[in-house]
PDB file of C-alpha atoms in Angstrom:
ATOM      1  CA  MET O 285     117.464 112.228 155.182  1.00 46.00           C
ATOM      2  CA  GLU O 286     118.212 109.087 157.182  1.00 55.00           C
ATOM      3  CA  MET O 287     119.484 109.762 160.686  1.00 58.00           C
ATOM      4  CA  THR O 288     122.576 107.883 161.833  1.00 68.00           C
ATOM      5  CA  THR O 289     123.913 107.423 165.326  1.00 83.00           C
ATOM      6  CA  LEU O 290     127.237 108.825 166.428  1.00 81.00           C
ATOM      7  CA  SER O 291     128.627 105.284 166.605  1.00 87.00           C
ATOM      8  CA  GLU O 292     127.547 104.565 163.016  1.00 91.00           C
ATOM      9  CA  GLU O 293     129.090 107.820 161.833  1.00 91.00           C
ATOM     10  CA  LEU O 294     132.382 107.034 163.568  1.00 92.00           C
ATOM     11  CA  GLN O 295     132.400 103.548 162.030  1.00 94.00           C
ATOM     12  CA  GLN O 296     131.772 105.033 158.581  1.00 95.00           C
ATOM     13  CA  LEU O 297     134.569 107.571 159.055  1.00 95.00           C
ATOM     14  CA  SER O 298     136.897 104.724 160.013  1.00 95.00           C
ATOM     15  CA  SER O 299     135.846 102.778 156.916  1.00 97.00           C
ATOM     16  CA  TRP O 300     136.510 105.813 154.738  1.00 97.00           C
ATOM     17  CA  LYS O 301     139.963 106.221 156.276  1.00 97.00           C
ATOM     18  CA  GLU O 302     140.729 102.615 155.306  1.00 98.00           C
ATOM     19  CA  GLU O 303     139.463 103.285 151.782  1.00 98.00           C
ATOM     20  CA  VAL O 304     141.614 106.411 151.470  1.00 98.00           C
ATOM     21  CA  ASN O 305     144.634 104.398 152.637  1.00 97.00           C
ATOM     22  CA  GLU O 306     143.880 101.815 149.962  1.00 98.00           C
ATOM     23  CA  VAL O 307     143.781 104.607 147.363  1.00 98.00           C
ATOM     24  CA  ARG O 308     147.163 105.840 148.591  1.00 98.00           C
ATOM     25  CA  ASN O 309     148.596 102.328 148.178  1.00 98.00           C
ATOM     26  CA  GLU O 310     147.137 101.975 144.676  1.00 97.00           C
ATOM     27  CA  VAL O 311     148.506 105.379 143.671  1.00 97.00           C
ATOM     28  CA  LYS O 312     151.937 104.260 144.855  1.00 97.00           C
ATOM     29  CA  LEU O 313     151.718 101.154 142.653  1.00 96.00           C
ATOM     30  CA  MET O 314     150.591 103.228 139.671  1.00 96.00           C
ATOM     31  CA  ARG O 315     153.481 105.641 140.157  1.00 96.00           C
ATOM     32  CA  GLU O 316     155.916 102.712 140.281  1.00 95.00           C
ATOM     33  CA  ARG O 317     154.485 101.416 136.990  1.00 94.00           C
ATOM     34  CA  LEU O 318     154.875 104.861 135.418  1.00 94.00           C
ATOM     35  CA  GLU O 319     158.455 105.005 136.643  1.00 93.00           C
ATOM     36  CA  GLN O 320     159.174 101.745 134.802  1.00 92.00           C
ATOM     37  CA  ILE O 321     157.781 103.235 131.611  1.00 91.00           C
ATOM     38  CA  ALA O 322     159.694 106.491 132.123  1.00 89.00           C
ATOM     39  CA  LEU O 323     162.940 104.526 132.367  1.00 91.00           C
ATOM     40  CA  SER O 324     162.149 102.598 129.204  1.00 89.00           C
ATOM     41  CA  ASP O 325     162.737 103.650 125.621  1.00 86.00           C
ATOM     42  CA  ALA O 326     159.097 104.662 125.072  1.00 86.00           C
ATOM     43  CA  PRO O 327     158.055 107.010 122.247  1.00 90.00           C
ATOM     44  CA  LYS O 328     157.543 110.721 122.910  1.00 91.00           C
ATOM     45  CA  ASP O 329     153.733 110.500 122.871  1.00 91.00           C
ATOM     46  CA  VAL O 330     153.834 107.772 125.530  1.00 91.00           C
ATOM     47  CA  MET O 331     156.241 109.842 127.628  1.00 92.00           C
ATOM     48  CA  ALA O 332     153.852 112.794 127.412  1.00 93.00           C
ATOM     49  CA  LYS O 333     151.088 110.550 128.784  1.00 94.00           C
ATOM     50  CA  VAL O 334     153.432 109.329 131.526  1.00 94.00           C
ATOM     51  CA  GLU O 335     154.038 112.931 132.582  1.00 94.00           C
ATOM     52  CA  HIS O 336     150.286 113.607 132.482  1.00 95.00           C
ATOM     53  CA  PHE O 337     149.620 110.661 134.806  1.00 96.00           C
ATOM     54  CA  GLU O 338     152.543 111.507 137.075  1.00 96.00           C
ATOM     55  CA  ASN O 339     150.997 114.921 137.664  1.00 96.00           C
ATOM     56  CA  ARG O 340     147.504 113.508 138.219  1.00 97.00           C
ATOM     57  CA  LEU O 341     148.760 110.818 140.572  1.00 97.00           C
ATOM     58  CA  LEU O 342     150.776 113.352 142.542  1.00 97.00           C
ATOM     59  CA  ARG O 343     147.658 115.469 142.958  1.00 97.00           C
ATOM     60  CA  GLN O 344     145.575 112.389 143.826  1.00 97.00           C
ATOM     61  CA  ARG O 345     148.050 111.545 146.583  1.00 97.00           C
ATOM     62  CA  GLU O 346     147.810 115.099 147.938  1.00 97.00           C
ATOM     63  CA  VAL O 347     144.010 114.947 147.927  1.00 97.00           C
ATOM     64  CA  ALA O 348     144.071 111.531 149.625  1.00 97.00           C
ATOM     65  CA  ASP O 349     146.389 112.881 152.323  1.00 96.00           C
ATOM     66  CA  GLU O 350     144.106 115.874 152.896  1.00 95.00           C
ATOM     67  CA  MET O 351     141.024 113.641 152.976  1.00 95.00           C
ATOM     68  CA  PHE O 352     142.634 111.240 155.456  1.00 95.00           C
ATOM     69  CA  HIS O 353     143.598 114.139 157.727  1.00 94.00           C
ATOM     70  CA  ASP O 354     140.123 115.655 157.548  1.00 93.00           C
ATOM     71  CA  LEU O 355     138.473 112.294 158.267  1.00 94.00           C
ATOM     72  CA  LYS O 356     140.692 111.883 161.338  1.00 92.00           C
ATOM     73  CA  GLN O 357     139.858 115.390 162.526  1.00 91.00           C
ATOM     74  CA  CYS O 358     136.152 114.879 161.921  1.00 91.00           C
ATOM     75  CA  ALA O 359     136.163 111.606 163.878  1.00 90.00           C
ATOM     76  CA  LYS O 360     138.003 113.301 166.734  1.00 89.00           C
ATOM     77  CA  LYS O 361     135.556 116.204 166.842  1.00 87.00           C
ATOM     78  CA  LEU O 362     132.554 113.901 166.694  1.00 84.00           C
ATOM     79  CA  SER O 363     133.905 111.624 169.414  1.00 84.00           C
ATOM     80  CA  ASP O 364     134.741 114.617 171.643  1.00 79.00           C
ATOM     81  CA  GLN O 365     131.156 115.880 171.465  1.00 65.00           C
ATOM     82  CA  PRO O 366     129.185 115.526 174.682  1.00 56.00           C
ATOM     83  CA  VAL O 367     126.488 112.893 174.453  1.00 49.00           C
ATOM     84  CA  ASN O 368     123.707 115.260 175.573  1.00 50.00           C
ATOM     85  CA  VAL O 369     123.647 117.866 172.821  1.00 45.00           C
ATOM     86  CA  VAL O 370     120.820 120.305 173.534  1.00 48.00           C
ATOM     87  CA  HIS O 371     121.381 122.876 170.788  1.00 46.00           C
ATOM     88  CA  HIS O 372     121.026 122.282 167.070  1.00 49.00           C
ATOM     89  CA  ASP O 373     124.177 124.003 165.864  1.00 47.00           C
ATOM     90  CA  PRO O 374     125.908 121.936 163.201  1.00 47.00           C
ATOM     91  CA  PRO O 375     129.304 120.647 164.321  1.00 47.00           C
ATOM     92  CA  ILE O 376     132.390 122.244 162.840  1.00 54.00           C
ATOM     93  CA  CYS O 377     132.859 119.042 160.910  1.00 74.00           C
ATOM     94  CA  SER O 378     129.568 117.648 159.780  1.00 84.00           C
ATOM     95  CA  PHE O 379     129.261 114.015 158.828  1.00 87.00           C
ATOM     96  CA  GLU O 380     127.090 114.986 155.856  1.00 89.00           C
ATOM     97  CA  THR O 381     129.815 117.262 154.492  1.00 90.00           C
ATOM     98  CA  MET O 382     132.398 114.508 154.823  1.00 92.00           C
ATOM     99  CA  GLN O 383     130.016 112.102 153.102  1.00 93.00           C
ATOM    100  CA  LEU O 384     129.671 114.459 150.120  1.00 93.00           C
ATOM    101  CA  ARG O 385     133.426 114.980 149.976  1.00 94.00           C
ATOM    102  CA  MET O 386     134.048 111.241 150.129  1.00 96.00           C
ATOM    103  CA  ASP O 387     131.527 110.627 147.328  1.00 96.00           C
ATOM    104  CA  THR O 388     133.398 113.139 145.161  1.00 96.00           C
ATOM    105  CA  PHE O 389     136.767 111.662 146.149  1.00 97.00           C
ATOM    106  CA  GLN O 390     135.610 108.162 145.193  1.00 97.00           C
ATOM    107  CA  GLN O 391     134.145 109.289 141.872  1.00 97.00           C
ATOM    108  CA  LEU O 392     137.222 111.255 140.806  1.00 97.00           C
ATOM    109  CA  TYR O 393     139.565 108.464 141.834  1.00 97.00           C
ATOM    110  CA  MET O 394     137.606 105.862 139.870  1.00 97.00           C
ATOM    111  CA  GLU O 395     137.746 108.099 136.777  1.00 97.00           C
ATOM    112  CA  LEU O 396     141.524 108.452 137.166  1.00 97.00           C
ATOM    113  CA  LYS O 397     141.965 104.721 137.766  1.00 96.00           C
ATOM    114  CA  ASN O 398     139.885 103.814 134.710  1.00 95.00           C
ATOM    115  CA  GLU O 399     141.818 106.254 132.516  1.00 95.00           C
ATOM    116  CA  PHE O 400     145.115 104.887 133.863  1.00 96.00           C
ATOM    117  CA  ASN O 401     144.031 101.297 133.208  1.00 94.00           C
ATOM    118  CA  ARG O 402     143.130 102.181 129.609  1.00 94.00           C
ATOM    119  CA  PHE O 403     146.617 103.686 129.193  1.00 93.00           C
ATOM    120  CA  ILE O 404     148.434 100.721 130.757  1.00 87.00           C
ATOM    121  CA  PRO O 405     146.845  97.377 129.865  1.00 67.00           C
ATOM    122  CA  GLY O 406     147.040  94.675 132.487  1.00 56.00           C
ATOM    123  CA  ASN O 407     146.284  96.912 135.482  1.00 51.00           C
ATOM    124  CA  GLU O 408     142.632  95.953 135.793  1.00 49.00           C
ATOM    125  CA  SER O 409     143.411  94.262 139.103  1.00 50.00           C
ATOM    126  CA  MET O 410     144.195  97.600 140.769  1.00 51.00           C
TER     127      MET O 410
END
């Protein structure tokens, strides 16, 4: 496994926080689009899909909020660590764990976004 410096890890955590914020903004836009459809005279099968996506987007927002909080906490714990670490105990928040969680977060969000874009044509720009 490639070793990274504390500075590189903190920069990556900051980049992930920005990415999670972008996801939160995109989810907001998707929810607004669903709201427009919900207020329209759409058929029942479309309304069922709207409800499906409303639930998924709500959960995505919750996960993004949790991820953002955990990234902030991880960055704080890593930056509070003394520079001269003598022992080899893993930190409470390990960078590797956050990296795995972020990989999963990104993958699941892209799947949701692709499914949403297939449901609502014209949203490929999101």
